[in-house]
C-alpha atoms as a printed R data frame, in Angstrom:
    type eleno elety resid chain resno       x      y       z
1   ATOM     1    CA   UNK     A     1   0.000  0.000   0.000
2   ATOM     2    CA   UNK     A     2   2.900  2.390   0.047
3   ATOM     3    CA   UNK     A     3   2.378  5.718   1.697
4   ATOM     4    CA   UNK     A     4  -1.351  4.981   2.423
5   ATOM     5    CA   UNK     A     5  -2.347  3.264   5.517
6   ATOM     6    CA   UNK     A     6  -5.281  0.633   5.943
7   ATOM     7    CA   UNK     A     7  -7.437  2.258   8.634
8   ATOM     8    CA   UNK     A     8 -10.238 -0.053  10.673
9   ATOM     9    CA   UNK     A     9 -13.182  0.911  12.997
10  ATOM    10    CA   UNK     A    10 -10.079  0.466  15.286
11  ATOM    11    CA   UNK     A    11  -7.556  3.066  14.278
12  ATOM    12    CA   UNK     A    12 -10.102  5.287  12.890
13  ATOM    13    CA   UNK     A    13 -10.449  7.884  15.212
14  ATOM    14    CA   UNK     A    14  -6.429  7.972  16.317
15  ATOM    15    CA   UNK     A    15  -5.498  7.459  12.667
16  ATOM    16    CA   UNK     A    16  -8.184  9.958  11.094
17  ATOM    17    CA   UNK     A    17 -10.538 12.156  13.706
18  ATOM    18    CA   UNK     A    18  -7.717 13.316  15.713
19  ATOM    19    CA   UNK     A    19  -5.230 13.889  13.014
20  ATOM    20    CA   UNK     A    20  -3.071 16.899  13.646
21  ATOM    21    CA   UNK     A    21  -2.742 17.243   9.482
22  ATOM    22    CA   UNK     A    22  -5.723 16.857   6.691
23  ATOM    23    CA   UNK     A    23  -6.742 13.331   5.627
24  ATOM    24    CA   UNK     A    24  -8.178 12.118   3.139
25  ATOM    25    CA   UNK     A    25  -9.713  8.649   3.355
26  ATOM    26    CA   UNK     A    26 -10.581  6.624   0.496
27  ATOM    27    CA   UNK     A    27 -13.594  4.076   0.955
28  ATOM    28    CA   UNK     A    28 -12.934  1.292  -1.015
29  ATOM    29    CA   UNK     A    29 -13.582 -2.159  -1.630
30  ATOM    30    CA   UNK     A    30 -11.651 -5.053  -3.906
31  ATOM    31    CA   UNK     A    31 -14.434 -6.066  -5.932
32  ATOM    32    CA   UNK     A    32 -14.880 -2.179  -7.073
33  ATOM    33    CA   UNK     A    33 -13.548 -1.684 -10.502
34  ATOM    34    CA   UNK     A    34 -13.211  2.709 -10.412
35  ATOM    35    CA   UNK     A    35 -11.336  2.014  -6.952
36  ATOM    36    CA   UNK     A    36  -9.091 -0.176  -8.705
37  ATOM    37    CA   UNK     A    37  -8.807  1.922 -11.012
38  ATOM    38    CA   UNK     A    38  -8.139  5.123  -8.763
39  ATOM    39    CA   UNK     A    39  -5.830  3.435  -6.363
40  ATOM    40    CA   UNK     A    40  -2.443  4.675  -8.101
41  ATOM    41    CA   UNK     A    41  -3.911  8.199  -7.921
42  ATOM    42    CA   UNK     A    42  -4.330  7.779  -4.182
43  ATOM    43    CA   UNK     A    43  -1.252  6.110  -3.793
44  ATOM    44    CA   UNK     A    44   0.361  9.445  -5.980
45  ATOM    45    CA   UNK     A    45  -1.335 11.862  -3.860
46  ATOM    46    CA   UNK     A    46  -0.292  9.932  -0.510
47  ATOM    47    CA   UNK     A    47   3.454 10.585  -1.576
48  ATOM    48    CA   UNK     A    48   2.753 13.756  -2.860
49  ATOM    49    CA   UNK     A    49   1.385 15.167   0.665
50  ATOM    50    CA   UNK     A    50   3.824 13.021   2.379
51  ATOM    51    CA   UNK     A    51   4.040 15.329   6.101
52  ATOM    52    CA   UNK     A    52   1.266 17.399   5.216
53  ATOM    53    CA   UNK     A    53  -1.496 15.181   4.861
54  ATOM    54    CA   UNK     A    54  -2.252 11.666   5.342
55  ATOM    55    CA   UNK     A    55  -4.051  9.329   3.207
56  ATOM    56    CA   UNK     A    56  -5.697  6.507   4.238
57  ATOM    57    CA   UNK     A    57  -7.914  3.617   3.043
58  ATOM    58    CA   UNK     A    58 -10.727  2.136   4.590
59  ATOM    59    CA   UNK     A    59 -12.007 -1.179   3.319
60  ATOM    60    CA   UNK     A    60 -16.093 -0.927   2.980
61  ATOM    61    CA   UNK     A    61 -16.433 -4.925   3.298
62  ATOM    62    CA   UNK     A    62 -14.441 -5.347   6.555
63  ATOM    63    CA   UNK     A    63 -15.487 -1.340   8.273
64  ATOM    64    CA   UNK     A    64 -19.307 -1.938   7.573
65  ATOM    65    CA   UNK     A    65 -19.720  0.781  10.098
66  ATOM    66    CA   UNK     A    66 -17.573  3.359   9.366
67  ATOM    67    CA   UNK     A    67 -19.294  3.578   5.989
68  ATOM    68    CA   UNK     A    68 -22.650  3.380   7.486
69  ATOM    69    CA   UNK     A    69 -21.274  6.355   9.689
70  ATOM    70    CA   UNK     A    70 -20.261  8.417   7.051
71  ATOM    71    CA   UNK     A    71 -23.117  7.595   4.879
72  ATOM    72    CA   UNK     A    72 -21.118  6.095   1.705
73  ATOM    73    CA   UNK     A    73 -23.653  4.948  -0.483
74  ATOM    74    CA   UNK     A    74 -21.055  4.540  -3.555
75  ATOM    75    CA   UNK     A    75 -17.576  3.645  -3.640
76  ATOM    76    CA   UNK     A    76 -14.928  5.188  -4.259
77  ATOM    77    CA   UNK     A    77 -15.897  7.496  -1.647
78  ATOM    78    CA   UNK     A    78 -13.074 10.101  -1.050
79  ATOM    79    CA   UNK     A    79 -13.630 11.833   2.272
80  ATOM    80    CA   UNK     A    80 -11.197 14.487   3.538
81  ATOM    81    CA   UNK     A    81 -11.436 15.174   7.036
82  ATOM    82    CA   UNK     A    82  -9.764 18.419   9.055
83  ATOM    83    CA   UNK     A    83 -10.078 18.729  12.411
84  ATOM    84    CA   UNK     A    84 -12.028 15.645  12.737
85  ATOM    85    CA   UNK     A    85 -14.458 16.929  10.764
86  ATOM    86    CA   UNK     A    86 -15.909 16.043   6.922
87  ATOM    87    CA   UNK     A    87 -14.954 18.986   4.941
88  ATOM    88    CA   UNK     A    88 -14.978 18.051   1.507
89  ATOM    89    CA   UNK     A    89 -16.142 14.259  -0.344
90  ATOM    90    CA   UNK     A    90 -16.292 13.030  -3.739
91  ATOM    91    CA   UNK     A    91 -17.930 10.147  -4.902
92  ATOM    92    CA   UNK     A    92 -17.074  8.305  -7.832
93  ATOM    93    CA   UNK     A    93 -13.655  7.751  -9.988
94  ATOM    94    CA   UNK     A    94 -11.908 10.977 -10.200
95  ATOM    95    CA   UNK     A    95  -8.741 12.069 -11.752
96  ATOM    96    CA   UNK     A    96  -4.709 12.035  -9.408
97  ATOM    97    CA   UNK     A    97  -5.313 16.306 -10.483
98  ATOM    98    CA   UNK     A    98  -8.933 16.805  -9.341
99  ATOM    99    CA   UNK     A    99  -8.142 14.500  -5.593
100 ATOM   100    CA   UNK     A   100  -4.870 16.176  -5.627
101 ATOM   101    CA   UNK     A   101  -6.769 19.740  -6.151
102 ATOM   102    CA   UNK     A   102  -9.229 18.877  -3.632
103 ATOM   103    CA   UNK     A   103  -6.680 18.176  -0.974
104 ATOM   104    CA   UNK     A   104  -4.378 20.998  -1.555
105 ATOM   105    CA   UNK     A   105  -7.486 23.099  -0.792
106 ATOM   106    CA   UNK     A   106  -7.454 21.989   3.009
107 ATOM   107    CA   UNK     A   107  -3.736 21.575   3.550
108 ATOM   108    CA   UNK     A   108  -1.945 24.852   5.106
């Protein structure tokens, strides 16, 4: 997985919610074709924002929960959280730019 980390119902809240930097969590699953298909991007961003974000993937299948919590309806779901807080989501395959774009947005 590279510069992304696997996050659980577990590590969630130490890993995510009380984050001192932006992250942006990817909902995900391995039967889902677009987040095959967007996983390099995510990977790309993770190493771009190396120190001043964090990236991190949540598996749908295995963190029933935490996407009932968040309300993810569709996957990929890419959440980016400040402060513990949702402040920006896109749903659906999106471009390494356009996630890269988003995340810049919330990163000081």
């Amino acid at each position: 997985m590279g510069n992304a980390i696997a996050v659980t119902a577990d590590t969630f809240d130490s890993e995510v919610l009380q984050s001192s930097i932006p992250v942006l969590v990817d909902f995900w699953a391995a039967w889902c074709g677009p987040c095959r298909m967007i996983a390099p991007f995510v990977e790309a961003v993770a190493e771009e924002f190396a120190g001043k974000a964090k990236v991190a993937k949540v598996d749908v299948d295995s963190n029933q929960s935490l996407a009932m919590r968040y309300g993810i309806m569709g996957i990929p779901a890419l959440l980016i959280f400040k402060g513990g807080q949702v402040v920006e989501q896109m749903v659906g395959a999106r471009g390494k730019d356009e996630i890269a774009d988003a995340l810049r947005r919330h990163v000081s």
